[in-house]
Amino acid sequence: MSRLLNPYLQLFLTVALVTIAEIFLKQGAMEAVPAGVDWLGLSSLPSRRVWWGAGLLILSSVTWILVLRVMPLYLAFTLSSVVHVTIPICSWLVLGEQIHAGRWSGIALVLAGIWIIARPASRVEAQP
């Protein structure tokens, strides 16, 4: 298998692309008319950041399909839930959004859940 087709690399790319896309979408949405005025969100469409975000989400779908070809869905979906960690942290670092103690606790629980579910799978893959 080519290194580029490694499912863990593709999963990493999927998570990274989704995280970056969500940051772009948020930035594009903030450039638009306030939500109460444009309840469909159509005023965000002229934003380049919205289009970059949409494009990255499409690209993440391609990498996700490559992951699903070789990895069990339960494992891929569990590992991809790391976006619930990467998106809040990036929104804090890039957008200056606040993360309160309850959210940090949730992030810790997500990481613990990923570790609990992924650990047995990694043992199976390590066996000859």
Backbone as CSV, one residue per row, in Angstrom:
resi,resn,N_x,N_y,N_z,CA_x,CA_y,CA_z,C_x,C_y,C_z
1,MET,0.838,-1.179,0.000,0.000,0.000,0.000,0.886,1.247,0.000
2,SER,0.555,2.178,-0.826,1.284,3.443,-0.889,1.153,4.184,0.435
3,ARG,2.200,4.891,0.811,2.146,5.673,2.050,1.037,6.714,2.008
4,LEU,0.781,7.251,0.830,-0.272,8.260,0.704,-1.665,7.675,0.915
5,LEU,-1.798,6.375,0.686,-3.093,5.737,0.874,-3.250,5.126,2.262
6,ASN,-2.267,5.318,3.117,-2.345,4.827,4.485,-3.615,5.391,5.129
7,PRO,-4.477,4.517,5.663,-5.756,5.012,6.192,-5.589,5.985,7.367
8,TYR,-4.548,5.817,8.147,-4.347,6.733,9.268,-3.899,8.111,8.778
9,LEU,-3.104,8.157,7.728,-2.737,9.436,7.124,-3.979,10.094,6.523
10,GLN,-4.790,9.313,5.833,-6.014,9.848,5.234,-6.986,10.331,6.314
11,LEU,-7.042,9.619,7.435,-7.891,10.048,8.544,-7.377,11.353,9.134
12,PHE,-6.066,11.470,9.281,-5.472,12.718,9.759,-5.817,13.865,8.813
13,LEU,-5.690,13.609,7.501,-6.027,14.639,6.511,-7.509,15.016,6.587
14,THR,-8.369,14.032,6.775,-9.798,14.300,6.898,-10.071,15.232,8.067
15,VAL,-9.508,14.908,9.218,-9.721,15.732,10.419,-9.155,17.132,10.210
16,ALA,-7.954,17.220,9.645,-7.345,18.533,9.409,-8.174,19.359,8.433
17,LEU,-8.618,18.745,7.358,-9.416,19.465,6.359,-10.748,19.942,6.936
18,VAL,-11.415,19.092,7.714,-12.686,19.489,8.325,-12.460,20.636,9.300
19,THR,-11.404,20.549,10.093,-11.122,21.599,11.073,-10.858,22.933,10.382
20,ILE,-10.015,22.931,9.373,-9.693,24.163,8.646,-10.941,24.692,7.936
21,ALA,-11.725,23.784,7.350,-12.951,24.193,6.658,-13.904,24.892,7.616
22,GLU,-14.065,24.363,8.811,-14.988,24.967,9.774,-14.517,26.357,10.212
23,ILE,-13.215,26.533,10.334,-12.680,27.860,10.674,-12.983,28.839,9.542
24,PHE,-12.746,28.418,8.289,-13.059,29.273,7.139,-14.546,29.609,7.089
25,LEU,-15.405,28.606,7.308,-16.844,28.844,7.266,-17.275,29.832,8.342
26,LYS,-16.715,29.698,9.526,-17.042,30.627,10.612,-16.603,32.042,10.258
27,GLN,-15.373,32.177,9.741,-14.881,33.504,9.359,-15.747,34.107,8.261
28,GLY,-16.124,33.293,7.283,-16.978,33.781,6.205,-18.354,34.186,6.707
29,ALA,-18.889,33.416,7.624,-20.203,33.740,8.187,-20.155,35.034,8.980
30,MET,-19.054,35.293,9.646,-18.935,36.506,10.449,-18.783,37.757,9.582
31,GLU,-18.364,37.590,8.321,-18.235,38.721,7.399,-19.600,39.163,6.864
32,ALA,-20.596,38.319,7.019,-21.901,38.545,6.388,-22.811,39.383,7.275
33,VAL,-24.011,39.604,6.757,-25.068,40.322,7.458,-25.425,39.550,8.734
34,PRO,-25.810,40.221,9.796,-26.211,39.511,11.023,-27.283,38.455,10.762
35,ALA,-27.258,37.392,11.535,-28.123,36.224,11.314,-29.602,36.571,11.296
36,GLY,-30.046,37.511,12.090,-31.467,37.855,12.140,-31.973,38.459,10.841
37,VAL,-31.090,39.090,10.084,-31.474,39.748,8.840,-31.551,38.746,7.695
38,ASP,-30.614,37.816,7.662,-30.531,36.835,6.570,-30.632,35.438,7.169
39,TRP,-31.853,34.993,7.429,-32.037,33.742,8.150,-31.627,32.512,7.344
40,LEU,-31.467,32.602,6.039,-30.987,31.475,5.232,-29.459,31.430,5.146
41,GLY,-28.808,32.499,5.532,-27.354,32.532,5.465,-26.813,32.795,4.072
42,LEU,-27.666,33.204,3.150,-27.241,33.410,1.763,-26.284,34.594,1.613
43,SER,-26.301,35.495,2.558,-25.405,36.652,2.458,-23.946,36.247,2.643
44,SER,-23.705,35.037,3.108,-22.329,34.540,3.278,-21.746,34.004,1.971
45,LEU,-22.578,33.752,0.989,-22.102,33.123,-0.252,-21.043,33.925,-1.010
46,PRO,-21.057,35.240,-0.998,-19.991,35.953,-1.705,-18.614,35.842,-1.036
47,SER,-18.572,35.371,0.189,-17.307,35.286,0.915,-16.410,34.185,0.349
48,ARG,-15.170,34.536,0.057,-14.205,33.536,-0.409,-13.942,32.485,0.657
49,ARG,-13.984,32.917,1.898,-13.727,31.960,2.986,-14.807,30.882,3.032
50,VAL,-16.038,31.250,2.757,-17.112,30.264,2.714,-16.848,29.263,1.597
51,TRP,-16.430,29.739,0.456,-16.163,28.844,-0.675,-14.937,27.973,-0.417
52,TRP,-13.911,28.527,0.214,-12.746,27.712,0.595,-13.178,26.621,1.571
53,GLY,-13.998,27.002,2.545,-14.490,26.018,3.509,-15.277,24.909,2.837
54,ALA,-16.155,25.282,1.914,-16.953,24.287,1.197,-16.057,23.370,0.365
55,GLY,-15.070,23.948,-0.281,-14.142,23.138,-1.076,-13.347,22.162,-0.221
56,LEU,-12.916,22.624,0.941,-12.172,21.737,1.842,-13.062,20.618,2.385
57,LEU,-14.338,20.904,2.600,-15.254,19.845,3.036,-15.434,18.789,1.945
58,ILE,-15.477,19.224,0.697,-15.570,18.264,-0.411,-14.307,17.412,-0.459
59,LEU,-13.152,18.048,-0.328,-11.888,17.309,-0.324,-11.827,16.341,0.854
60,SER,-12.345,16.757,2.007,-12.340,15.865,3.170,-13.229,14.640,2.926
61,SER,-14.258,14.793,2.106,-15.108,13.644,1.765,-14.331,12.611,0.967
62,VAL,-13.452,13.077,0.106,-12.617,12.164,-0.683,-11.672,11.393,0.242
63,THR,-11.007,12.098,1.155,-10.088,11.400,2.063,-10.855,10.467,2.999
64,TRP,-12.062,10.843,3.398,-12.885,10.003,4.261,-13.258,8.704,3.548
65,ILE,-13.601,8.796,2.270,-13.936,7.595,1.500,-12.726,6.671,1.407
66,LEU,-11.534,7.235,1.238,-10.321,6.415,1.214,-10.113,5.699,2.547
67,VAL,-10.437,6.362,3.635,-10.343,5.737,4.960,-11.326,4.576,5.055
68,LEU,-12.565,4.812,4.645,-13.613,3.804,4.798,-13.384,2.569,3.939
69,ARG,-12.594,2.686,2.912,-12.308,1.526,2.073,-11.559,0.439,2.833
70,VAL,-10.753,0.828,3.812,-9.889,-0.162,4.466,-10.065,-0.249,5.982
71,MET,-10.761,0.706,6.592,-10.872,0.725,8.040,-12.326,0.467,8.431
72,PRO,-12.547,-0.324,9.478,-13.933,-0.524,9.930,-14.580,0.813,10.290
73,LEU,-15.851,0.948,9.970,-16.561,2.203,10.198,-16.547,2.608,11.667
74,TYR,-16.753,1.639,12.574,-16.793,1.992,13.995,-15.489,2.640,14.434
75,LEU,-14.368,2.134,13.932,-13.067,2.671,14.323,-12.810,4.017,13.645
76,ALA,-13.089,4.104,12.359,-12.868,5.351,11.628,-13.715,6.476,12.221
77,PHE,-14.975,6.170,12.511,-15.869,7.191,13.052,-15.420,7.624,14.442
78,THR,-14.995,6.669,15.241,-14.508,7.002,16.586,-13.270,7.877,16.512
79,LEU,-12.320,7.497,15.681,-11.085,8.280,15.569,-11.352,9.659,14.977
80,SER,-12.310,9.743,14.076,-12.613,11.046,13.468,-13.287,11.992,14.451
81,SER,-13.780,11.461,15.551,-14.421,12.340,16.533,-13.416,13.269,17.206
82,VAL,-12.158,13.118,16.876,-11.149,14.057,17.380,-11.422,15.473,16.869
83,VAL,-12.291,15.614,15.864,-12.675,16.964,15.424,-13.377,17.723,16.536
84,HIS,-13.958,16.991,17.488,-14.591,17.649,18.629,-13.545,18.211,19.594
85,VAL,-12.302,17.907,19.319,-11.175,18.470,20.066,-10.492,19.543,19.220
86,THR,-10.215,19.225,17.954,-9.449,20.141,17.107,-10.213,21.421,16.788
87,ILE,-11.508,21.320,16.553,-12.273,22.516,16.197,-12.362,23.497,17.366
88,PRO,-12.721,23.067,18.571,-12.728,24.045,19.671,-11.353,24.653,19.950
89,ILE,-10.313,23.838,19.891,-8.976,24.376,20.164,-8.564,25.371,19.082
90,CYS,-8.836,25.052,17.824,-8.501,25.991,16.751,-9.378,27.240,16.797
91,SER,-10.629,27.092,17.194,-11.471,28.286,17.308,-10.975,29.180,18.440
92,TRP,-10.409,28.592,19.451,-9.821,29.353,20.552,-8.540,30.051,20.083
93,LEU,-7.672,29.293,19.386,-6.390,29.849,18.943,-6.528,30.845,17.798
94,VAL,-7.372,30.530,16.823,-7.472,31.347,15.609,-8.521,32.451,15.742
95,LEU,-9.671,32.106,16.306,-10.781,33.052,16.346,-10.900,33.787,17.678
96,GLY,-10.151,33.334,18.667,-10.219,33.976,19.976,-11.468,33.634,20.774
97,GLU,-12.145,32.566,20.402,-13.334,32.148,21.135,-12.924,31.559,22.485
98,GLN,-13.800,31.675,23.444,-13.520,31.193,24.794,-13.900,29.715,24.937
99,ILE,-13.084,28.995,25.678,-13.408,27.615,26.037,-13.491,27.575,27.559
100,HIS,-14.683,27.291,28.053,-14.898,27.284,29.491,-14.591,25.903,30.067
101,ALA,-14.555,25.811,31.369,-14.160,24.584,32.071,-15.003,23.379,31.645
102,GLY,-16.289,23.572,31.480,-17.147,22.460,31.062,-16.761,21.928,29.698
103,ARG,-16.420,22.829,28.795,-16.007,22.413,27.445,-14.671,21.674,27.507
104,TRP,-13.732,22.175,28.335,-12.449,21.473,28.492,-12.685,20.069,29.043
105,SER,-13.641,19.934,29.947,-13.973,18.612,30.490,-14.511,17.709,29.382
106,GLY,-15.360,18.270,28.533,-15.881,17.510,27.400,-14.788,17.081,26.443
107,ILE,-13.849,17.965,26.189,-12.716,17.637,25.320,-11.927,16.478,25.922
108,ALA,-11.710,16.523,27.232,-10.985,15.436,27.907,-11.761,14.119,27.796
109,LEU,-13.084,14.179,27.930,-13.897,12.962,27.801,-13.851,12.396,26.388
110,VAL,-13.878,13.270,25.388,-13.773,12.805,23.996,-12.443,12.088,23.789
111,LEU,-11.360,12.688,24.265,-10.044,12.052,24.118,-9.984,10.716,24.853
112,ALA,-10.576,10.656,26.034,-10.607,9.394,26.781,-11.406,8.343,26.018
113,GLY,-12.536,8.732,25.453,-13.349,7.800,24.679,-12.621,7.274,23.456
114,ILE,-11.923,8.151,22.762,-11.145,7.723,21.599,-10.085,6.714,22.034
115,TRP,-9.414,7.005,23.123,-8.353,6.124,23.610,-8.929,4.757,24.001
116,ILE,-10.062,4.748,24.696,-10.663,3.489,25.141,-11.076,2.622,23.956
117,ILE,-11.666,3.229,22.944,-12.153,2.457,21.799,-11.017,2.079,20.846
118,ALA,-10.055,2.958,20.655,-8.992,2.705,19.683,-7.924,1.754,20.210
119,ARG,-7.747,1.700,21.502,-6.684,0.864,22.069,-6.821,-0.612,21.703
120,PRO,-7.994,-1.231,21.863,-8.100,-2.637,21.461,-7.867,-2.846,19.964
121,ALA,-8.296,-1.897,19.158,-8.112,-2.012,17.708,-6.637,-1.961,17.348
122,SER,-5.866,-1.133,18.055,-4.444,-1.043,17.756,-3.731,-2.340,18.134
123,ARG,-4.202,-3.025,19.168,-3.623,-4.320,19.538,-3.881,-5.355,18.464
124,VAL,-5.081,-5.344,17.893,-5.418,-6.301,16.848,-4.533,-6.066,15.632
125,GLU,-4.329,-4.808,15.250,-3.507,-4.506,14.086,-2.047,-4.847,14.316
126,ALA,-1.593,-4.816,15.563,-0.192,-5.108,15.864,0.115,-6.591,15.815
127,GLN,-0.906,-7.435,15.894,-0.691,-8.885,15.844,-0.349,-9.302,14.423
128,PRO,0.587,-10.286,14.302,0.975,-10.731,12.957,-0.099,-11.508,12.234
